[in-house]
Short mmCIF file of C-alpha atoms and ligand atoms in Angstrom, two decimals:
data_model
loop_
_atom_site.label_atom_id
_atom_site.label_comp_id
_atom_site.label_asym_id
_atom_site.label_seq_id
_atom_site.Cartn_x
_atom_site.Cartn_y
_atom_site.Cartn_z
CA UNK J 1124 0.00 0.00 0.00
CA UNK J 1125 0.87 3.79 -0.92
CA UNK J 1126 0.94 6.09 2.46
CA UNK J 1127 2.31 9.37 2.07
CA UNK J 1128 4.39 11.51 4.60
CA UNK J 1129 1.57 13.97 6.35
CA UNK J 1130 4.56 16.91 6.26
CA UNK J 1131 6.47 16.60 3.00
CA UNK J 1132 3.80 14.55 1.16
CA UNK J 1133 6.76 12.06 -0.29
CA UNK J 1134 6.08 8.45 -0.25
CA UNK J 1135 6.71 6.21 2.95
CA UNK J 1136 8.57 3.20 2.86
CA UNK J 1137 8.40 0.39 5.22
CA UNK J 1138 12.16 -0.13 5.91
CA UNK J 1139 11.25 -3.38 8.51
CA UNK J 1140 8.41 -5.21 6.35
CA UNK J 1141 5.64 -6.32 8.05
CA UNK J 1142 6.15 -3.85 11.01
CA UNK J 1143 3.76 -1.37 9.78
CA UNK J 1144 6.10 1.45 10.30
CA UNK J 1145 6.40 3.81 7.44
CA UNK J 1146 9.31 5.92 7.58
CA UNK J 1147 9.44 9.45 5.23
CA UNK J 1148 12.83 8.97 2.87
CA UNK J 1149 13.18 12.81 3.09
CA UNK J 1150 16.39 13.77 5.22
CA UNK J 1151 15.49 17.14 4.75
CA UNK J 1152 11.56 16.37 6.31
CA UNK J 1153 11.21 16.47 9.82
CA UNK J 1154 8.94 13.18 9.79
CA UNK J 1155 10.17 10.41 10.90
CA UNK J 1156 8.00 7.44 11.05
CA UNK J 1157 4.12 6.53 10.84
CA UNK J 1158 2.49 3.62 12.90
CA UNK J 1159 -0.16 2.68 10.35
CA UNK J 1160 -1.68 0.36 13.51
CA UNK J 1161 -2.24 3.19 15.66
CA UNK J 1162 -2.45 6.40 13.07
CA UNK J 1163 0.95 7.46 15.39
CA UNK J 1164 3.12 9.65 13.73
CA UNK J 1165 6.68 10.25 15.02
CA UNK J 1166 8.49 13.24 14.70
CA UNK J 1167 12.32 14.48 14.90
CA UNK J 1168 12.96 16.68 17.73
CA UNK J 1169 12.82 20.53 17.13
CA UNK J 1170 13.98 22.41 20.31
CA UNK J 1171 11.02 24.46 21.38
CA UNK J 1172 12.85 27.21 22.64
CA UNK J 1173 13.07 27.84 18.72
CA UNK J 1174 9.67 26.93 17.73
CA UNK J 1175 7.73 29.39 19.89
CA UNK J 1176 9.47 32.53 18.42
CA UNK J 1177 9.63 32.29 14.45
CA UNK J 1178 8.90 30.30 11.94
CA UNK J 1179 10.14 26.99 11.85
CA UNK J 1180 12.41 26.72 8.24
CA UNK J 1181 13.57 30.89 9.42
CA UNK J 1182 14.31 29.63 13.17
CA UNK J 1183 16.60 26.47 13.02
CA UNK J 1184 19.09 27.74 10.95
CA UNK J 1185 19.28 31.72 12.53
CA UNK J 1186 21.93 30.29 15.73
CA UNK J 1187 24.37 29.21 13.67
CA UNK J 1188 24.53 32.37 11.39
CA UNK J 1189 24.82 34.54 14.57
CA UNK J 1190 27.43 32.68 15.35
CA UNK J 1191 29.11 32.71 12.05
CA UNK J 1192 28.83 35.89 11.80
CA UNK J 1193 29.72 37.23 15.33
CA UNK J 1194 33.14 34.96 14.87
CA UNK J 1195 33.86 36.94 11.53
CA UNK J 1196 33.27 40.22 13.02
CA UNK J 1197 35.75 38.71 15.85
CA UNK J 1198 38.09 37.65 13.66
CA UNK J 1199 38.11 40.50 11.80
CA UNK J 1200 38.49 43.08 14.91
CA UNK J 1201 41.29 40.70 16.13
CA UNK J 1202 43.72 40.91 12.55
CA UNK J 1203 42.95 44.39 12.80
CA UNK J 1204 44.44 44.90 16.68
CA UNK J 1205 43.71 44.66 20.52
CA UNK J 1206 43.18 48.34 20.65
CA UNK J 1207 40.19 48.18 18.22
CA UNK J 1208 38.82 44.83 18.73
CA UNK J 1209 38.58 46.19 22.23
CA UNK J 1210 37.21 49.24 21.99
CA UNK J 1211 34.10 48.28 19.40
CA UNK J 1212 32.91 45.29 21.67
CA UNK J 1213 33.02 48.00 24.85
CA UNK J 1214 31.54 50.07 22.72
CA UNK J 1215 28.38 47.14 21.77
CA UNK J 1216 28.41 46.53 25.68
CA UNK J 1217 27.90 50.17 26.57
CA UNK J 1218 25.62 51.68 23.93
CA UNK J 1219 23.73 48.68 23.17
CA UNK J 1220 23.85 46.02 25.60
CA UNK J 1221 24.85 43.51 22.38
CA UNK J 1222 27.82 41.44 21.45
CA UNK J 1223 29.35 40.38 18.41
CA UNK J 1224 26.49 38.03 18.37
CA UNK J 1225 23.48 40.25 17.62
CA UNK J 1226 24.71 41.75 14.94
CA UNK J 1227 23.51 39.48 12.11
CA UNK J 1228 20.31 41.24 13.45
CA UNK J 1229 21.68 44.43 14.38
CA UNK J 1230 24.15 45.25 11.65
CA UNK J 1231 23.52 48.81 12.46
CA UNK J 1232 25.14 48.30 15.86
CA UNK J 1233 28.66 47.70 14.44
CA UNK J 1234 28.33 50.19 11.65
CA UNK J 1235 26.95 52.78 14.09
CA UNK J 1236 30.42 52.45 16.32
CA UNK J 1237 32.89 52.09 13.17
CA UNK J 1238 31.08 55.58 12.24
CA UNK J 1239 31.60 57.33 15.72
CA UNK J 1240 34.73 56.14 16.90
CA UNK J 1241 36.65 55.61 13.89
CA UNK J 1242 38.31 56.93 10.94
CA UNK J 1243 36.89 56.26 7.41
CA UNK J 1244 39.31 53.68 6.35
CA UNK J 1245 38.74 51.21 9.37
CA UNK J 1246 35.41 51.59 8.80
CA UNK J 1247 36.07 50.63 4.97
CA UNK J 1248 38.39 47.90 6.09
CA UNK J 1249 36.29 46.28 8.78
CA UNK J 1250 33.57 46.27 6.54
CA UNK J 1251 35.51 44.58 3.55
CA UNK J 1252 37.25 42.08 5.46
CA UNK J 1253 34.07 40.97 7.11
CA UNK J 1254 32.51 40.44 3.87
CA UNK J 1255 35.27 38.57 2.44
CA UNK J 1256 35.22 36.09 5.59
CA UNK J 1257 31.42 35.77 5.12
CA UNK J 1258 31.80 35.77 0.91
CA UNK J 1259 30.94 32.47 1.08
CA UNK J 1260 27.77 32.17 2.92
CA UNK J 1261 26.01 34.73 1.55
CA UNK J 1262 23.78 32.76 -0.39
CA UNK J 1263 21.77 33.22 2.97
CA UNK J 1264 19.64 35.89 2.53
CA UNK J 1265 20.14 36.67 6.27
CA UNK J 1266 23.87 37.32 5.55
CA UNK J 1267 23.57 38.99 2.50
CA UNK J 1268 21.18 41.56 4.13
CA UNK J 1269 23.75 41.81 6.93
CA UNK J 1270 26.40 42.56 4.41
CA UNK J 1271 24.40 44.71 2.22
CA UNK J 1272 23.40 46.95 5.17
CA UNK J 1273 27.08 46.65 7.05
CA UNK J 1274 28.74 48.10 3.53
CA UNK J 1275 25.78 50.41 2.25
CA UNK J 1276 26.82 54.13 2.43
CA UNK J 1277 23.60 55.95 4.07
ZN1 LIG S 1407 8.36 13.72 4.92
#
C-alpha cells in the first residue's frame, strides 16, 4: 500500500516489512516514522525554545549564522588589533547592551560604532574584510542583508 508523509507529502517506505512502520525517505523532512496500527506519527525533535518565536524553516538555521557571523566580526576586529577589537565590543556593551552576536540582526550596531569612533578607512576595512570572511555564505539571505546593510553608504 501507498501512504504518504503527512509533512512533505513524499512516499513512505516500510524499511522493517511487516512492522507497519512507514518511515518518510526525506532527510530534509522532519517526519520520521508513521504507525499505520495506531495512526501514530513520530516526529524528529525541534527544540522548542526555537519553535515558539519564528517560523520553523527561518528559526533552526538563525543560531548558527549569529554565530558565524559574530566569529567573523571577531576575527576580523582581532587581525585588525587589541586596541580596536577592544574598543568596538566596549563600545556594543555600553551603547547597546549587544555582542558580536546580535549583529547578524543588528548590523547597524557595528556600523553605528565604526562611524563614531573611527576613521573612514577602518570603517572601509572592517567592513571589507568581514565580507570577504562571510563571501561564502552569503547565499543566505540573512547574511547577505547583513552585508548589504554593514557596507551600504547611508
Ligand atoms: Zn516527509
Amino acid at each position: 500500500m501507498m501512504v504518504n508523509c503527512p509533512d512533505c507529502k513524499k512516499a513512505l517506505i516500510e524499511f522493517d516489512l511487516g512492522s507497519g512502520n512507514y518511515h518518510c525517505s526525506n532527510p530534509s523532512c522532519n517526519f520520521q516514522y508513521l504507525e499505520l496500527m495506531t495512526g501514530k506519527q513520530h516526529r524528529k525533535n525541534v527544540k522548542t525554545e526555537e519553535m515558539e518565536s519564528a517560523p520553523l524553516s527561518n528559526s533552526l538555521d538563525k543560531k548558527p549564522k549569529r554565530i558565524l557571523v559574530g566569529l567573523a566580526i571577531e576575527s576580523t576586529l582581532l587581525n585588525m588589533g587589541h586596541s580596536i577589537f577592544d574598543k568596538v565590543t566596549t563600545k556594543l556593551k555600553e551603547d547597546y547592551n549587544a555582542n558580536v552576536f546580535d549583529c547578524l540582526e543588528n548590523p547597524q550596531y557595528l556600523k553605528k560604532i565604526l562611524e563614531r569612533n573611527f576613521d573612514k578607512n577602518v570603517h572601509e576595512v572592517v567592513a571589507k574584510s568581514i565580507k570577504t570572511v562571510l563571501g561564502e555564505f552569503a547565499y543566505y539571505s540573512s547574511i547577505r542583508e547583513f552585508l548589504d546593510e554593514l557596507n551600504s553608504k547611508k
